Amino acid sequence: MLERAFAQAAQGFYETMLFFEKIDPIADEHVRVEGHDKKELLYNWLEQLLLEFDIKEMVYASYDISIASDGPTLFDLHAKVRGEKYDREKHGARTEVKGVTYHLMAIEETAKETRVRFILDL
């Protein structure tokens, strides 16, 4: 369930910046991030997506995420992501995201669901 919540966080991240539904999942990429806890992992995941956008101009619409834990102090996320180069005319432009913040970040896990909350620096 944590993987699904991270995938939905990525979708929300892109919805903030552009029209997510216009992204075609035509190119495969691999993303890997680590974190000392789940919050740091979420932060690093979203920051990596922002770097992919800023440096490679890539946007992603599909996420096959695997999260592994090596004890309580190290989490590893591997993701196969699918997307394409950002095209302002095709994908539009909503709000520029400057970064991700830890402020009020939360991950709530129950037996039925996992919820993540994060704030983007606009």
Coordinates of C-alpha atoms in Angstrom, one line a residue:
M1 CA 0.0 0.0 0.0
L2 CA 2.9 2.3 0.6
E3 CA 4.0 1.9 -3.0
R4 CA 0.5 2.9 -4.2
A5 CA 0.5 6.0 -2.0
F6 CA 3.9 7.0 -3.4
A7 CA 2.5 6.6 -6.9
Q8 CA -0.5 8.8 -6.1
A9 CA 1.9 11.3 -4.6
A10 CA 3.8 11.4 -7.9
Q11 CA 0.5 11.9 -9.8
G12 CA -0.5 14.8 -7.5
F13 CA 3.0 16.3 -7.9
Y14 CA 2.5 16.4 -11.7
E15 CA -1.1 17.5 -11.5
T16 CA 0.2 20.6 -9.7
M17 CA 2.6 21.4 -12.5
L18 CA 0.7 20.4 -15.7
F19 CA -2.2 18.4 -17.2
F20 CA -1.3 14.9 -16.0
E21 CA -3.8 13.1 -18.2
K22 CA -1.9 14.4 -21.3
I23 CA 1.3 12.5 -20.5
D24 CA 1.8 9.5 -22.7
P25 CA 3.8 6.7 -21.1
I26 CA 6.0 6.0 -24.1
A27 CA 9.6 6.0 -22.6
D28 CA 10.8 3.7 -19.8
E29 CA 13.2 5.0 -17.2
H30 CA 14.4 3.7 -13.8
V31 CA 14.5 5.8 -10.6
R32 CA 16.1 4.8 -7.4
V33 CA 16.1 6.7 -4.1
E34 CA 16.9 5.9 -0.5
G35 CA 15.8 7.3 2.8
H36 CA 16.5 6.8 6.5
D37 CA 12.8 6.7 7.2
K38 CA 9.6 6.7 5.1
K39 CA 9.2 10.5 5.2
E40 CA 12.8 11.0 3.9
L41 CA 12.0 8.4 1.2
L42 CA 8.9 10.3 0.1
Y43 CA 10.8 13.5 0.1
N44 CA 13.7 12.0 -1.9
W45 CA 11.2 10.4 -4.4
L46 CA 9.4 13.7 -5.1
E47 CA 12.7 15.6 -5.3
Q48 CA 14.0 13.1 -7.8
L49 CA 11.0 13.5 -10.0
L50 CA 11.5 17.3 -9.8
L51 CA 15.2 16.8 -10.8
E52 CA 14.1 14.6 -13.7
F53 CA 11.8 17.4 -14.8
D54 CA 14.3 20.2 -14.4
I55 CA 17.3 18.4 -15.9
K56 CA 15.9 15.9 -18.4
E57 CA 12.6 17.7 -19.0
M58 CA 10.8 14.3 -18.4
V59 CA 7.3 13.8 -17.0
Y60 CA 5.9 10.5 -16.0
A61 CA 2.4 9.0 -16.0
S62 CA 3.0 5.4 -14.8
Y63 CA 5.0 4.1 -11.8
D64 CA 5.8 0.5 -10.9
I65 CA 7.3 1.1 -7.4
S66 CA 9.0 -1.4 -5.1
I67 CA 10.0 -0.3 -1.6
A68 CA 12.3 -2.5 0.5
S69 CA 13.5 -2.0 4.1
D70 CA 16.8 -2.9 5.5
G71 CA 15.7 -2.5 9.1
P72 CA 14.0 0.5 10.6
T73 CA 16.6 3.0 9.4
L74 CA 17.0 2.4 5.7
F75 CA 14.4 2.3 3.0
D76 CA 15.1 1.8 -0.7
L77 CA 12.7 2.7 -3.5
H78 CA 13.1 1.3 -7.1
A79 CA 10.7 2.5 -9.7
K80 CA 10.1 1.8 -13.3
V81 CA 8.5 5.0 -14.6
R82 CA 7.0 5.7 -18.0
G83 CA 6.5 9.1 -19.6
E84 CA 7.8 11.4 -22.1
K85 CA 9.7 14.7 -22.7
Y86 CA 7.7 17.7 -21.4
D87 CA 6.0 19.7 -24.1
R88 CA 4.4 22.9 -22.8
E89 CA 1.9 23.0 -25.7
K90 CA 0.8 19.4 -25.1
H91 CA 1.1 19.2 -21.3
G92 CA 0.3 22.8 -20.4
A93 CA 1.7 24.7 -17.5
R94 CA -0.1 25.2 -14.2
T95 CA 2.2 26.0 -11.3
E96 CA 6.0 26.0 -11.1
V97 CA 7.2 23.7 -8.4
K98 CA 10.5 24.9 -6.8
G99 CA 10.9 22.1 -4.3
V100 CA 9.5 19.7 -1.8
T101 CA 9.4 20.5 1.9
Y102 CA 9.3 18.4 5.1
H103 CA 6.9 20.9 6.7
L104 CA 3.8 19.1 7.8
M105 CA 4.8 16.0 5.8
A106 CA 3.0 12.9 7.2
I107 CA 2.6 9.2 6.3
E108 CA -0.3 7.5 8.0
E109 CA -0.6 3.7 7.6
T110 CA -3.4 1.5 8.7
A111 CA -4.4 -2.1 7.8
K112 CA -6.7 -0.7 5.1
E113 CA -4.9 2.3 3.6
T114 CA -1.8 4.4 3.5
R115 CA -2.1 8.2 3.3
V116 CA 0.7 10.6 2.5
R117 CA 0.7 14.4 2.9
F118 CA 3.3 16.7 1.6
I119 CA 3.7 20.4 0.7
L120 CA 5.3 21.7 -2.4
D121 CA 7.3 24.9 -2.5
L122 CA 5.7 27.0 -5.3

